[in-house]
mmCIF file of C-alpha atoms in Angstrom:
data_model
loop_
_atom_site.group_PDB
_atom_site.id
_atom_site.type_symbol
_atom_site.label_atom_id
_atom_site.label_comp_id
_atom_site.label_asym_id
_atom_site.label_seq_id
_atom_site.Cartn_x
_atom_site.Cartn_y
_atom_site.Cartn_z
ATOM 1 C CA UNK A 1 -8.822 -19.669 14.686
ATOM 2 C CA UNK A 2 -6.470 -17.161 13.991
ATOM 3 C CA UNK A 3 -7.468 -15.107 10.796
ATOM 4 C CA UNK A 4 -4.311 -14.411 8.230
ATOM 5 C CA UNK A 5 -3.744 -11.156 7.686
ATOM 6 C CA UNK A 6 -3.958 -10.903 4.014
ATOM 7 C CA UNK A 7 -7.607 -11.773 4.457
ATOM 8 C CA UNK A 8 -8.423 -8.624 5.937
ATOM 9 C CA UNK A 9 -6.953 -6.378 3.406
ATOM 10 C CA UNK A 10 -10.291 -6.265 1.818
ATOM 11 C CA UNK A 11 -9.504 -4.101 -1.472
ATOM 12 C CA UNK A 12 -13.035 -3.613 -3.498
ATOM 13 C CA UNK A 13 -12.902 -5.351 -7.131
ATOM 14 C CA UNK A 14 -12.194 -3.365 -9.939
ATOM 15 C CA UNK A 15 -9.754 -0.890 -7.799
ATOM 16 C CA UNK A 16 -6.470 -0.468 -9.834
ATOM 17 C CA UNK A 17 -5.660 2.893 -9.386
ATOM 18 C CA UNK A 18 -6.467 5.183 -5.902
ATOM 19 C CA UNK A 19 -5.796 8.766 -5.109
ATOM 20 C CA UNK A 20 -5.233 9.771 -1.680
ATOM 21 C CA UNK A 21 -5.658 13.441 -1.061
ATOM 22 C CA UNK A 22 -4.346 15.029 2.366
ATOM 23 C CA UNK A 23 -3.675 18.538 4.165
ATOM 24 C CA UNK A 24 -0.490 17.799 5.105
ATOM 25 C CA UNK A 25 2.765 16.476 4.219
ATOM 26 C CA UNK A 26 3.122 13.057 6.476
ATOM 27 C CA UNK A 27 -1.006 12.885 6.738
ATOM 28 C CA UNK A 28 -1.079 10.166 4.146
ATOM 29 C CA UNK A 29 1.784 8.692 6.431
ATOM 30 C CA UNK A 30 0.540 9.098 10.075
ATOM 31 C CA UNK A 31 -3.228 7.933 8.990
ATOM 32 C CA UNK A 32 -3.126 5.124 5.919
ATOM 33 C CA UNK A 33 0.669 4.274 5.651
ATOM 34 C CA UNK A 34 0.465 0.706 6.111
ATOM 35 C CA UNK A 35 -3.040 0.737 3.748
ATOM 36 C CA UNK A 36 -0.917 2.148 0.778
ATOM 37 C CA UNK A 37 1.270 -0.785 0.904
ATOM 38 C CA UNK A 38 -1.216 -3.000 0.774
ATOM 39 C CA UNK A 39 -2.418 -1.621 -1.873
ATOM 40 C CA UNK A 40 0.581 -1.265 -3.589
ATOM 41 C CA UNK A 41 1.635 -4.556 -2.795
ATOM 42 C CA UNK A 42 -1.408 -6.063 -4.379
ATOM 43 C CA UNK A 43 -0.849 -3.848 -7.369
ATOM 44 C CA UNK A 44 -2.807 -0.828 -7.581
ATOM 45 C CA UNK A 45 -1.468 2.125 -8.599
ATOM 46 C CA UNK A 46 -1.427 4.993 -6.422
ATOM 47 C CA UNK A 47 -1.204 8.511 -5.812
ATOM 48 C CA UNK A 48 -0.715 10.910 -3.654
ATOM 49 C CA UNK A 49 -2.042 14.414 -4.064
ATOM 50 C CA UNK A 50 -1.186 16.964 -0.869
ATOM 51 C CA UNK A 51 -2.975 20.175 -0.073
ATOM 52 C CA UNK A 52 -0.433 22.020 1.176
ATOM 53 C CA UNK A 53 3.241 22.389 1.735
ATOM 54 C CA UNK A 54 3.442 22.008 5.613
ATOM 55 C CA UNK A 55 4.788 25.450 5.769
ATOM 56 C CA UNK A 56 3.516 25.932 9.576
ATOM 57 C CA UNK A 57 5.282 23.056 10.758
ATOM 58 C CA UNK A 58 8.476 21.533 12.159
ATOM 59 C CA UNK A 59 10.188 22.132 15.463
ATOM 60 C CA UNK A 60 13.239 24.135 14.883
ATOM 61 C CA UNK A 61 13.757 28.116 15.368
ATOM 62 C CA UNK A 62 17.365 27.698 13.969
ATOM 63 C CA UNK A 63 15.617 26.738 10.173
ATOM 64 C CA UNK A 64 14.932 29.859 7.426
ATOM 65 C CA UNK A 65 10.900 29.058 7.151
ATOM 66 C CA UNK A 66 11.217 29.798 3.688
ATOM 67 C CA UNK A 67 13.033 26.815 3.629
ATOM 68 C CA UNK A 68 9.911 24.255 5.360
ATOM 69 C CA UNK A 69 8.321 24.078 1.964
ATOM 70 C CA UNK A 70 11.005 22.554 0.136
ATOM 71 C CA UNK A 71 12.020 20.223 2.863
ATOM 72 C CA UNK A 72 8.200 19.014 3.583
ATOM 73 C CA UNK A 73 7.731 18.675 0.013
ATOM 74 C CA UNK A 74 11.291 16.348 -0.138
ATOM 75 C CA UNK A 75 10.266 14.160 2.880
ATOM 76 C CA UNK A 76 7.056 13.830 1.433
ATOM 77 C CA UNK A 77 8.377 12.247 -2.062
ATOM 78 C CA UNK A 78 11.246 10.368 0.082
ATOM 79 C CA UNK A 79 8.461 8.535 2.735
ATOM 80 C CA UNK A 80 6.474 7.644 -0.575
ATOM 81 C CA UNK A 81 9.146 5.858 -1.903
ATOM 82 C CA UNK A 82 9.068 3.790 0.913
ATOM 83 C CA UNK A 83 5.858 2.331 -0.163
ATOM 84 C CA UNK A 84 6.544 2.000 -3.838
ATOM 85 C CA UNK A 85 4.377 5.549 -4.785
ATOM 86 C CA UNK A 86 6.034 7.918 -7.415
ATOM 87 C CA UNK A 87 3.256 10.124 -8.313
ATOM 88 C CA UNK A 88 3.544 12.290 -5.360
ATOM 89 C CA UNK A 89 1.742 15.719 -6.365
ATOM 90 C CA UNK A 90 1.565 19.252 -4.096
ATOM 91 C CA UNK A 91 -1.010 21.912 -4.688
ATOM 92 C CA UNK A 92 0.456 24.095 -2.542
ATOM 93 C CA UNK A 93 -1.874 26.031 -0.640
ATOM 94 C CA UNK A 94 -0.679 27.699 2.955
ATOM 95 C CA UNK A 95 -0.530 25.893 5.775
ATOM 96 C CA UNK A 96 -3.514 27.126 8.313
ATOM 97 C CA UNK A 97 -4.988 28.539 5.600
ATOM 98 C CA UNK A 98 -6.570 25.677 4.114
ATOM 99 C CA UNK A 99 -10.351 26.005 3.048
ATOM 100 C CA UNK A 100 -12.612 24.092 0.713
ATOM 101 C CA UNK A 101 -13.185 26.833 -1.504
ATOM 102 C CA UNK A 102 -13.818 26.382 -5.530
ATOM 103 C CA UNK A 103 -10.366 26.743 -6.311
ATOM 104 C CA UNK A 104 -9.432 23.683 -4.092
ATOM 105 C CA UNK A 105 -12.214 21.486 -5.534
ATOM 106 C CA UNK A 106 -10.862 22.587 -8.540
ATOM 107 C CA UNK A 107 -7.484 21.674 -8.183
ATOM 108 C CA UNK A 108 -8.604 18.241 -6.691
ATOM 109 C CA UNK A 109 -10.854 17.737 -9.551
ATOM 110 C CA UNK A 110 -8.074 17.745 -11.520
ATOM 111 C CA UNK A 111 -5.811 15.823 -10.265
ATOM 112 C CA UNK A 112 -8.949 13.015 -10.297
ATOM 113 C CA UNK A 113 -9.765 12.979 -13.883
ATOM 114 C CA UNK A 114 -5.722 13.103 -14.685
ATOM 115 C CA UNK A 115 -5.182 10.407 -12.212
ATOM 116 C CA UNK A 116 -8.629 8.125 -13.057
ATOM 117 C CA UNK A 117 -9.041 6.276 -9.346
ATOM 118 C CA UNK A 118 -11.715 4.165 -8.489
ATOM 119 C CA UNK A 119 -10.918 4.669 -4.660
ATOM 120 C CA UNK A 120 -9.747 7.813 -3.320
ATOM 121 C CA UNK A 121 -8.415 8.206 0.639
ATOM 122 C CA UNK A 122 -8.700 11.405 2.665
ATOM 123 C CA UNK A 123 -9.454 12.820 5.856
ATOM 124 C CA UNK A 124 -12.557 13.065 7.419
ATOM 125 C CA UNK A 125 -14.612 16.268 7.278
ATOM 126 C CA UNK A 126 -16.211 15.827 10.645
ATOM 127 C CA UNK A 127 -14.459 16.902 13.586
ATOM 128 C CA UNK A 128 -13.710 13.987 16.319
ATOM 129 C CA UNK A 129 -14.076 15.549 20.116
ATOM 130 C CA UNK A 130 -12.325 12.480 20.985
ATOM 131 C CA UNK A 131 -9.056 12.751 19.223
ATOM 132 C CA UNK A 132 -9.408 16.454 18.149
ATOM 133 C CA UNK A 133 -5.132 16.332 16.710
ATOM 134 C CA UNK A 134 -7.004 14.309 14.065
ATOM 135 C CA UNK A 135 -9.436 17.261 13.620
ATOM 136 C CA UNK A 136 -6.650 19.954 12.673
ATOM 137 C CA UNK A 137 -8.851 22.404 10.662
ATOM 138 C CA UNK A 138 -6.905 21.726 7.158
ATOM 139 C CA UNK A 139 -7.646 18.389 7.533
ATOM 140 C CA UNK A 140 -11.343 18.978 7.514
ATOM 141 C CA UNK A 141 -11.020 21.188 4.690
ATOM 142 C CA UNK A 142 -9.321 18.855 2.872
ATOM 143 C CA UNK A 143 -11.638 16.098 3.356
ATOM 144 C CA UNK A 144 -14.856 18.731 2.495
ATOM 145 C CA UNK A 145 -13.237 19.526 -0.956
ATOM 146 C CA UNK A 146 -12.007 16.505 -1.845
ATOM 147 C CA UNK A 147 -15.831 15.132 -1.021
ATOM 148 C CA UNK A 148 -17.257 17.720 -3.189
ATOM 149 C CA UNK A 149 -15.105 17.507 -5.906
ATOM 150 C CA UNK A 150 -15.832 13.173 -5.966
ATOM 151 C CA UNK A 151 -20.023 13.992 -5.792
ATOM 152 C CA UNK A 152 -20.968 15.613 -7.920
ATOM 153 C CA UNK A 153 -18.096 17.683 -9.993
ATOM 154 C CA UNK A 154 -15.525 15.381 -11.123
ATOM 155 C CA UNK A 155 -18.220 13.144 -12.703
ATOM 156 C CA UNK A 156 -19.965 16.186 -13.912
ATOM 157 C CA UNK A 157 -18.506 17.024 -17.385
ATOM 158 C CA UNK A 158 -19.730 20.464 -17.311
ATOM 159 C CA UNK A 159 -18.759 21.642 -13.410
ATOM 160 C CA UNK A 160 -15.086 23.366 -13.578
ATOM 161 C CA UNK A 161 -15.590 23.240 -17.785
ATOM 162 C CA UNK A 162 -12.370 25.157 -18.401
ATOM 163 C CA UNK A 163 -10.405 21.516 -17.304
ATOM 164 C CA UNK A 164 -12.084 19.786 -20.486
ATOM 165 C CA UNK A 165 -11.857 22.638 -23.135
ATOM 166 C CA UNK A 166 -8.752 23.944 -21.998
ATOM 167 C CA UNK A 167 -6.890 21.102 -20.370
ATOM 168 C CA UNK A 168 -8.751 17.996 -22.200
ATOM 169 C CA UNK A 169 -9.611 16.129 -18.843
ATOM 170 C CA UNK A 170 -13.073 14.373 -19.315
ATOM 171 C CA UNK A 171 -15.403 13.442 -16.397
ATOM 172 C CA UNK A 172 -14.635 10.297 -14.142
ATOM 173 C CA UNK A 173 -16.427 8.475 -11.489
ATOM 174 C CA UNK A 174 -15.215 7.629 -8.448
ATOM 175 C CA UNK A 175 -16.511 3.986 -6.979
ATOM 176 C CA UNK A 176 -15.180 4.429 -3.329
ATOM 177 C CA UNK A 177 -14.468 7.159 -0.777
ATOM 178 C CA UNK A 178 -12.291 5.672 2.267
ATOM 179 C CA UNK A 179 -12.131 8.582 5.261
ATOM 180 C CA UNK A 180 -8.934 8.555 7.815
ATOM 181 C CA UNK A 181 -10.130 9.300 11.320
ATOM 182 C CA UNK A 182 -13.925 9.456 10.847
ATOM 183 C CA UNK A 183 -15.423 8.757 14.303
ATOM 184 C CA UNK A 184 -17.151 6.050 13.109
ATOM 185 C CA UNK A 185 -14.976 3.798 11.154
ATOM 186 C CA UNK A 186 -16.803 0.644 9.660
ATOM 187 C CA UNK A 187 -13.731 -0.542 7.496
ATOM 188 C CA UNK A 188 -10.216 -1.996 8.691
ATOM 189 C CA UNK A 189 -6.950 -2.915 7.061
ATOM 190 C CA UNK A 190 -4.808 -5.200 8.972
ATOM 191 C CA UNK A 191 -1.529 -3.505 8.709
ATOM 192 C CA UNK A 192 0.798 -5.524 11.051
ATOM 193 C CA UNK A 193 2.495 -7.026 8.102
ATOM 194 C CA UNK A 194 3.703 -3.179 6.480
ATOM 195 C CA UNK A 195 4.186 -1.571 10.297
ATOM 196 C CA UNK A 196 8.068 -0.982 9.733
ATOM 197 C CA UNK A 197 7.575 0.064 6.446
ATOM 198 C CA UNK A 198 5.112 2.879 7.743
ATOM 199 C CA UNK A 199 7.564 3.112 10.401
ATOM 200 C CA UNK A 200 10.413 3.789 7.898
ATOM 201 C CA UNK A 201 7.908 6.682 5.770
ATOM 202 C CA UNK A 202 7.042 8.784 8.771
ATOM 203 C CA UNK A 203 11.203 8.760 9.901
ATOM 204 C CA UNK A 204 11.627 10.198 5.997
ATOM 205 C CA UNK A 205 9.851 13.446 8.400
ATOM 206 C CA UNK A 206 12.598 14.323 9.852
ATOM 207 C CA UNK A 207 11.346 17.567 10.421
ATOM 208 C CA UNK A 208 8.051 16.483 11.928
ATOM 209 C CA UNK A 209 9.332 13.670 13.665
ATOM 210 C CA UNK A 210 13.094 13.610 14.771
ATOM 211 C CA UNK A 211 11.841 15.061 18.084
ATOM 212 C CA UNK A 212 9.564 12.220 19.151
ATOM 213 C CA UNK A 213 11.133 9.781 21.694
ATOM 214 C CA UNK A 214 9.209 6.526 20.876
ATOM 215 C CA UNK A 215 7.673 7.331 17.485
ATOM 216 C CA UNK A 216 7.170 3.623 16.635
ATOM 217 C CA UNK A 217 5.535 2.718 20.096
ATOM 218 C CA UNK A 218 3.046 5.593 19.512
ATOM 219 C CA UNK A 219 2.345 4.382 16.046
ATOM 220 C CA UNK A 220 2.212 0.691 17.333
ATOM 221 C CA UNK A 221 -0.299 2.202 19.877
ATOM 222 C CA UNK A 222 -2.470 3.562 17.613
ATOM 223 C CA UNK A 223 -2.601 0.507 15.299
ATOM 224 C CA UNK A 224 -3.147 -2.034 18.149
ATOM 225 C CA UNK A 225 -5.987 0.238 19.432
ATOM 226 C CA UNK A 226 -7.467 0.178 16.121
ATOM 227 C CA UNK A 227 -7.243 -3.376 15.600
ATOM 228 C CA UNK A 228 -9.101 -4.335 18.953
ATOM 229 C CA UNK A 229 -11.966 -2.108 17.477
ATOM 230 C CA UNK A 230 -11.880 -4.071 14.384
ATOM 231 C CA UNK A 231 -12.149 -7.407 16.708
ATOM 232 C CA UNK A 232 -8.892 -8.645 15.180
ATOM 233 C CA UNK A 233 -7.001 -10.995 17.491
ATOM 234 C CA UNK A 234 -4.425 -9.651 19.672
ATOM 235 C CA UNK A 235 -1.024 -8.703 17.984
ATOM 236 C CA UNK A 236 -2.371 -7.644 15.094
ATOM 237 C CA UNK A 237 -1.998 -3.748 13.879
ATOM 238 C CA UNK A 238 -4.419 -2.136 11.697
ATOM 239 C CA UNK A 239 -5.828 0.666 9.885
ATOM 240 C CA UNK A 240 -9.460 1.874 10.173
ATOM 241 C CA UNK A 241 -11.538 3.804 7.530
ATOM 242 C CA UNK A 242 -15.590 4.816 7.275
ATOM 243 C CA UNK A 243 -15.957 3.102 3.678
ATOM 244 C CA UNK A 244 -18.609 4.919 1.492
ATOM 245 C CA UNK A 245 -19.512 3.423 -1.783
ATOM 246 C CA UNK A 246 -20.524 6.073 -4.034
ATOM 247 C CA UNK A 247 -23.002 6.331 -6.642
ATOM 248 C CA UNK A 248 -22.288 4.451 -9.821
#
């Protein structure tokens, strides 16, 4: 019997506000688009937080670099809109460069007890032989902070103190840690319903993406791969994620 596919967006109880933290402008995009408008669609609030700028990418000689910055961080906010998301914030670190050093947890730690999330989204820190693009080395970085920042610091009111005396931001705790291209994915969000919008976001990349021939049969690839590892019937388009539930 064929399964609808608003039964499978399995959202855990109590989540009403997520944070998804990524390298890269058009991460969020390329690995949970269609998961952010189902969450958005069944009314969580969420946010996007992005490591860096995207300063190393694009495709075009004939563009000042010291230009990429502003146009990443523009496509960026412009994709997000797609989905519903406002709260688009950059910490801008270089592209390449990323590492997750104390000043990155730092930042992220901040941006988690402004923003309050019960689930936060972000790439895995383990690198996948299989589909090593996934493992760019800023996306492992960003997944390491943002790890160490949600176990134990941003629940630890005395780890990074100078963001309560001087900024006023009290400890949080984080319920649930969703990872984009883990190996081992043991969570899956039937997308097929949100593909054009996540079609329509990663387009608002111009720069990253104007070049690509069949963007939306790659990303239709992808999702219909990931849905026959979920066991979902064929047609259907999803999203996979290693869920972790964290301590309370």
């Amino acid at each position: 019997m064929s399964i609808e596919s608003t039964q499978r967006i399995e959202i855990p109880e109590g989540v009403t506000r997520a944070l998804v933290v990524t390298a890269h402008p058009d991460d969020v995009d390329f690995g949970a688009g269609g998961t952010v408008m189902a969450l958005v669609k069944a009314g969580v609030i969420v946010t996007f937080c992005i490591c860096t700028d995207g300063d190393a990418g694009g495709f075009d000689d004939s563009t000042d670099r010291s230009q990429i910055p502003a146009i990443r961080r523009a496509e960026q906010v412009a994709a997000a809109a797609v989905y519903g998301v406002t709260d688009v914030r950059f910490l801008g670190y270089q592209d390449g460069y990323l590492v997750p050093n104390h000043d990155l947890q730092r930042d992220i730690v901040r941006v988690m007890r402004q923003v309050q999330p019960q689930l936060v989204i972000t790439q895995s820190p383990e690198r996948n032989w299989d589909r090593l693009p996934s493992s760019h080395p800023d996306h492992m970085a960003a997944g390491e902070a943002t790890a160490r920042a949600l176990y134990p610091a941003v629940r630890n009111p005395y780890a990074f103190p100078e963001l309560r005396t001087d900024e006023g931001l009290e400890a949080w705790t984080v319920n649930w840690l969703w990872l984009q291209g883990h190996v081992e994915p043991n969570h899956w969000i039937d997308t097929t319903e949100f593909f054009s919008r996540k079609v329509t976001a990663l387009e608002a990349h111009a720069s990253q993406t104007s070049h690509m021939e069949d963007l939306e049969g790659m990303l239709r690839s992808w999702g219909e791969m990931q849905a026959q590892v979920a066991g979902f019937e064929s047609g259907r388009l999803a999203e996979g994620f290693r869920q972790i539930k964290l301590p309370d």
